[in-house]
Coordinates of C-alpha atoms and ligand atoms in Angstrom, one line a residue:
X1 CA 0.0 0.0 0.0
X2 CA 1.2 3.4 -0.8
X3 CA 1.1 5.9 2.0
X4 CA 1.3 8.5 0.2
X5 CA 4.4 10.0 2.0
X6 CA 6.9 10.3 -0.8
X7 CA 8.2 13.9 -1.0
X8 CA 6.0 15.1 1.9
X9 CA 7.8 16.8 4.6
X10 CA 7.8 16.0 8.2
X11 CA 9.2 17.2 11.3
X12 CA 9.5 15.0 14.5
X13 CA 10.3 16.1 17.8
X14 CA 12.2 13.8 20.0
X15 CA 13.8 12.4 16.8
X16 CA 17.5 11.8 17.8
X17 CA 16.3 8.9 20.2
X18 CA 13.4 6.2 20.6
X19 CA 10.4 6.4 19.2
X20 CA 11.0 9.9 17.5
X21 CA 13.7 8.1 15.6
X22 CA 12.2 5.4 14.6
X23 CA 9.3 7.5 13.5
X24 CA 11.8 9.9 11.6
X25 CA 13.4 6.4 9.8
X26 CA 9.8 5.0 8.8
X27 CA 8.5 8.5 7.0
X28 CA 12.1 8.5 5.3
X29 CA 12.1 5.2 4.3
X30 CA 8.5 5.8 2.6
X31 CA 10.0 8.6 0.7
X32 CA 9.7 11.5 2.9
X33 CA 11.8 14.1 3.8
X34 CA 12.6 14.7 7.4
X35 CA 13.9 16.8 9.9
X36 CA 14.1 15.9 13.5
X37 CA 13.9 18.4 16.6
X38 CA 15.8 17.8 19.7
X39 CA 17.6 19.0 22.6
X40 CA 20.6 16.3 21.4
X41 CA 21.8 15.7 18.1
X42 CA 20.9 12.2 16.9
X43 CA 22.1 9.6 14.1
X44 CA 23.7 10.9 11.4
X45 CA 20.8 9.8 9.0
X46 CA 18.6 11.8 10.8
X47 CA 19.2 15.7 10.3
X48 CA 18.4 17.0 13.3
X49 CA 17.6 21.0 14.2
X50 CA 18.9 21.7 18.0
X51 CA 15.7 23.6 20.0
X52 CA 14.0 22.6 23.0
X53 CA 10.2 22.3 23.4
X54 CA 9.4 24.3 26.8
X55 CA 10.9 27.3 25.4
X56 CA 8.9 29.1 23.1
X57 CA 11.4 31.2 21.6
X58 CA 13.4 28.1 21.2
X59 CA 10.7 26.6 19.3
X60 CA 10.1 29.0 17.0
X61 CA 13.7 29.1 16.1
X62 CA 13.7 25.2 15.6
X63 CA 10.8 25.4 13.6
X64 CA 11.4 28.4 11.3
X65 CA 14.8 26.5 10.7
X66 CA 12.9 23.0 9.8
X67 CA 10.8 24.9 7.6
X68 CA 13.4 26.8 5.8
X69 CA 15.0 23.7 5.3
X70 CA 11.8 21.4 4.6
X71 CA 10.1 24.3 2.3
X72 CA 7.0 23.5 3.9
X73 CA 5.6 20.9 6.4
X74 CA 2.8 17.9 5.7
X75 CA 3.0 15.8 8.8
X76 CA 4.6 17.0 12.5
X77 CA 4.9 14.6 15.1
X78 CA 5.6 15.3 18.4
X79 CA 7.7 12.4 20.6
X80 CA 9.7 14.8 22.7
X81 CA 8.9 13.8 26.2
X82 CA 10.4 12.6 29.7
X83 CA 8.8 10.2 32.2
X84 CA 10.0 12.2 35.0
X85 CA 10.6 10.9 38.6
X86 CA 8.9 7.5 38.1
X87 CA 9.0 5.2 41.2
X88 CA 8.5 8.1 43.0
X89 CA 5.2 8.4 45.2
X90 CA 3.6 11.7 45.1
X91 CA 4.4 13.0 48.4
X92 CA 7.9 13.1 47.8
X93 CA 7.8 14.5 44.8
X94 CA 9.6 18.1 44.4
X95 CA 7.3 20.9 43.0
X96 CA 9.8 21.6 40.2
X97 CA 9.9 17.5 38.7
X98 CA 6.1 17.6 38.6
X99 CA 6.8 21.4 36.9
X100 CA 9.6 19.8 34.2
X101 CA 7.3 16.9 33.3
X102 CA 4.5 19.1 32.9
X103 CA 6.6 21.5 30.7
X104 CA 8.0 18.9 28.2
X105 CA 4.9 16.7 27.6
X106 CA 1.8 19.1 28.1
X107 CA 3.8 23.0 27.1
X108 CA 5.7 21.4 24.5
X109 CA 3.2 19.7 22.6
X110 CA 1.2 23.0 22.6
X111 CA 3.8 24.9 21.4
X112 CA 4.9 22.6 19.1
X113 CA 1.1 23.0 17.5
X114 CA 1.1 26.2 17.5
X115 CA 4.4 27.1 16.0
X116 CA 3.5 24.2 13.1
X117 CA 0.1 24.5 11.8
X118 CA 0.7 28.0 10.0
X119 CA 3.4 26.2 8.0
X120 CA 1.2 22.8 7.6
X121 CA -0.4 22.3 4.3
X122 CA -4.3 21.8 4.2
X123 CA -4.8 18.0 5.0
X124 CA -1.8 18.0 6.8
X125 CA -1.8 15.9 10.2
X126 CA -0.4 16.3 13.5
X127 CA 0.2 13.1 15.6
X128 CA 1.4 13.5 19.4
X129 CA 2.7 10.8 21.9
X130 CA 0.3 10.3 24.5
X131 CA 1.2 7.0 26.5
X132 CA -1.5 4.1 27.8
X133 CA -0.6 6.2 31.3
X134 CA -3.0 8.4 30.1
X135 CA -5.6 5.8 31.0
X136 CA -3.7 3.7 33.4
X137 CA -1.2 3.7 36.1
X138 CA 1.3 2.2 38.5
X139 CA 2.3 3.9 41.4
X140 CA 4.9 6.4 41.6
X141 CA 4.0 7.8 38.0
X142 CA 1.1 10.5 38.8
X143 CA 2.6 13.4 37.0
X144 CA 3.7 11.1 34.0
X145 CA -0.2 10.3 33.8
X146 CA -1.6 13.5 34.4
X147 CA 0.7 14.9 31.5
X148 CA -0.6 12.1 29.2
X149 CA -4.0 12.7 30.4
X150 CA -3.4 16.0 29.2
X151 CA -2.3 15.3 25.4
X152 CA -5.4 13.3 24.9
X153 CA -7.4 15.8 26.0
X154 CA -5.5 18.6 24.1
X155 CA -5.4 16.1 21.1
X156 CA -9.0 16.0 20.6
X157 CA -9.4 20.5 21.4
X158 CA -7.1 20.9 19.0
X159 CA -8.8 18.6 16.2
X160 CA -12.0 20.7 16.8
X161 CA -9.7 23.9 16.7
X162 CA -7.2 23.5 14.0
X163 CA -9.8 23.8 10.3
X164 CA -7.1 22.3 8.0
X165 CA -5.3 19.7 9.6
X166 CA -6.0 16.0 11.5
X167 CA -4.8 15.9 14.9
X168 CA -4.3 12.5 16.6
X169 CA -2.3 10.9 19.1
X170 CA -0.8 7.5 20.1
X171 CA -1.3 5.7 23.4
X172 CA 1.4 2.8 23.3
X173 CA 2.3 0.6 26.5
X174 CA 5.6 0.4 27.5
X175 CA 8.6 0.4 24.6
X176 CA 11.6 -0.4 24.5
X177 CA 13.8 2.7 24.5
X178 CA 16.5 4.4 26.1
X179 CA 13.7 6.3 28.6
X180 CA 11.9 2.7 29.6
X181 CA 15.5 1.3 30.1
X182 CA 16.4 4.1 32.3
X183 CA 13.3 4.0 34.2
X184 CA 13.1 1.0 34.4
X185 CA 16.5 -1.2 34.1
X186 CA 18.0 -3.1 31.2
X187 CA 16.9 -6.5 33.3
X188 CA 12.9 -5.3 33.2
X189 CA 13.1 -5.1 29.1
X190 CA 15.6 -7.6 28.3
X191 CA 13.6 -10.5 30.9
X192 CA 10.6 -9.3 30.5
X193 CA 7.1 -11.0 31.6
X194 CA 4.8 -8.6 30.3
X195 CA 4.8 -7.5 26.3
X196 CA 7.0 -4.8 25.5
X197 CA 6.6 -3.1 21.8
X198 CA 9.6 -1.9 19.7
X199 CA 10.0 1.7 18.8
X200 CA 8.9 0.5 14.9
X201 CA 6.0 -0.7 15.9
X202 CA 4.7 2.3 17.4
X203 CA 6.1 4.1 14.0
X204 CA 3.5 2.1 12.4
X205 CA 0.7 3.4 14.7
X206 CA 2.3 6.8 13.9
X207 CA 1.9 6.5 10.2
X208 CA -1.1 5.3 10.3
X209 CA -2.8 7.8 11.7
X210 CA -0.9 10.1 9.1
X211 CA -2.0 8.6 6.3
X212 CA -5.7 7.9 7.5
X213 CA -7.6 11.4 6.1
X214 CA -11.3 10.4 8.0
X215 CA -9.1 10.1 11.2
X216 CA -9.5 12.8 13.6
X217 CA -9.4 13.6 17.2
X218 CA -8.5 10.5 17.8
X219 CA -6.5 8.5 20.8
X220 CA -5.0 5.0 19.8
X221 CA -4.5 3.0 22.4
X222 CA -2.0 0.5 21.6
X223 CA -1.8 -1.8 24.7
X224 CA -1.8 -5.1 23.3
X225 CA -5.7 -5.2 24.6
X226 CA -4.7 -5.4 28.4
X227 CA -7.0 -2.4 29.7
X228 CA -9.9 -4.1 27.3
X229 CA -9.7 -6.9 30.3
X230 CA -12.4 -7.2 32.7
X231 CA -11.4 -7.0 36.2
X232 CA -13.8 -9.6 37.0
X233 CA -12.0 -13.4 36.7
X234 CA -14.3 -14.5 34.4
Ligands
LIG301 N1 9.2 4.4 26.1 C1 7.9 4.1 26.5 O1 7.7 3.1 27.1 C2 6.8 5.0 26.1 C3 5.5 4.5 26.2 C4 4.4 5.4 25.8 C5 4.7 6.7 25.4 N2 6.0 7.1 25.4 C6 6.3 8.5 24.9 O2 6.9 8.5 23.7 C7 7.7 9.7 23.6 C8 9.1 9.3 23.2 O3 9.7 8.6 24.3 P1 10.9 7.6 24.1 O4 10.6 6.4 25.0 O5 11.3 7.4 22.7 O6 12.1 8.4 24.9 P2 13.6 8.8 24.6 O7 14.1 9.3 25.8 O8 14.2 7.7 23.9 O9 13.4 10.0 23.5 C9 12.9 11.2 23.9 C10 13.6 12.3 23.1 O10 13.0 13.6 23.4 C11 14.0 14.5 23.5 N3 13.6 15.6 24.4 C12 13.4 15.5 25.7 N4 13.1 16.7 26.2 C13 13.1 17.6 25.2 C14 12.9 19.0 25.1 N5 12.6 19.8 26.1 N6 13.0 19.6 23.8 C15 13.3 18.8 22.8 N7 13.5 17.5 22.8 C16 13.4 16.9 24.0 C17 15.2 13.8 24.0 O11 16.4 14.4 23.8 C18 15.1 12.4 23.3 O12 15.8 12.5 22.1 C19 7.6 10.4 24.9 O13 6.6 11.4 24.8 C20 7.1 9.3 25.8 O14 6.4 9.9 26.9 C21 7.1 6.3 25.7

């Protein structure tokens, strides 16, 4: 099936690393053209513009830049985020982690919106991360949640907003990727006894919703049907 990617541009956030690179990888290797934005520089066969999401002046340097070198932009995808003091009951939890998390997952993506959609062509798409935290938890991750919480809800506000373009967003369980591992150890991922997904396969979910034009407003929940389990043992 042909996307319909080839020669589109695209600009991913949190490209240099995880699933932002392996988003960045799948719309090149459908033909597109991409530029990633990051705090960090990533792979060479990723050209990546250097801004950072929570800083708005930053973005709009970032973005001008993508742009300038993009000549336009079809699809943005925002995958910048951090996970934040996880493990960490909310009690002890400083004012200014809840503040950072907050600022990189909920800010960010708004910026990143607004700083994108004047350059977006009509029909153009926007796909955020969310995470399945936005629906369920373990303890010690309530500001990761409520900041996941967040981009669904912002997800579907700015799908009614924004007149030209789609706005989805992904809600993937855990996946392998240098934030899981530091979270939660190498040992977790690599002897796992629950399913973990590869960076790729949430690509796919990405580019889906991308390429899906009736699509809109949308939160896929790719969880490998866990939370569709009745709590009764029946
Ligand atoms: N890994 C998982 O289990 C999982 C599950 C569901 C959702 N997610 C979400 O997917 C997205 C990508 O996560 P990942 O696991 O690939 O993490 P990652 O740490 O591998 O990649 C995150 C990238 O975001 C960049 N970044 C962080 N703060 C930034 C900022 N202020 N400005 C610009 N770039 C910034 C980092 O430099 C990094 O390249 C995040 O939003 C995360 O919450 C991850």
């Amino acid at each position: 099936m042909d996307l319909g990617f080839a020669g589109r541009n695209v600009l991913v956030t949190g490209g240099a690393s995880g699933i932002g690179l392996a988003c960045a990888r799948a719309f090149a290797a459908e033909g597109a053209r991409v530029v990633a934005l990051d705090l960090a520089d990533g792979p060479a066969d990723v050209p990546t513009v250097r801004a950072d999401v929570t800083d708005e002046p930053s973005v709009v340097a970032g973005v001008t830049e993508a742009v300038g070198r993009l000549g336009g932009l079809d699809v943005v995808v925002g995958c910048a985020g951090i996970s934040g003091p996880v493990g960490t009951p909310l009690v002890d939890t400083l004012a200014a982690d809840i503040a950072a998390v907050l600022a990189v997952n909920v800010t960010g993506q708004l910026l990143l919106a607004k700083h994108t959609y004047p350059h977006l062509s009509t029909g153009g798409a926007i796909v955020l991360l969310a995470s399945d935290s936005a629906f369920v938890s373990a303890p010690g991750m309530v500001p990761y949640c409520a900041s996941k919480g967040a981009v669904v809800a912002l997800t579907r506000a700015l799908a009614v907003e924004l007149e030209r373009v789609r706005v989805n967003c992904v809600c993937p369980s855990i996946v392998d990727t240098p934030m899981a591992r530091g979270d939660l150890g190498d040992d977790a991922l690599d002897q796992a006894d629950f399913p973990v997904q590869s960076p790729a396969d949430v690509a796919r979910q990405v580019l889906f919703l991308a390429a899906s034009p009736t699509v809109n407003g949308q939160a896929l929940l790719a969880d490998y049907g866990y939370s569709a389990r009745s709590g009764f043992p029946a």
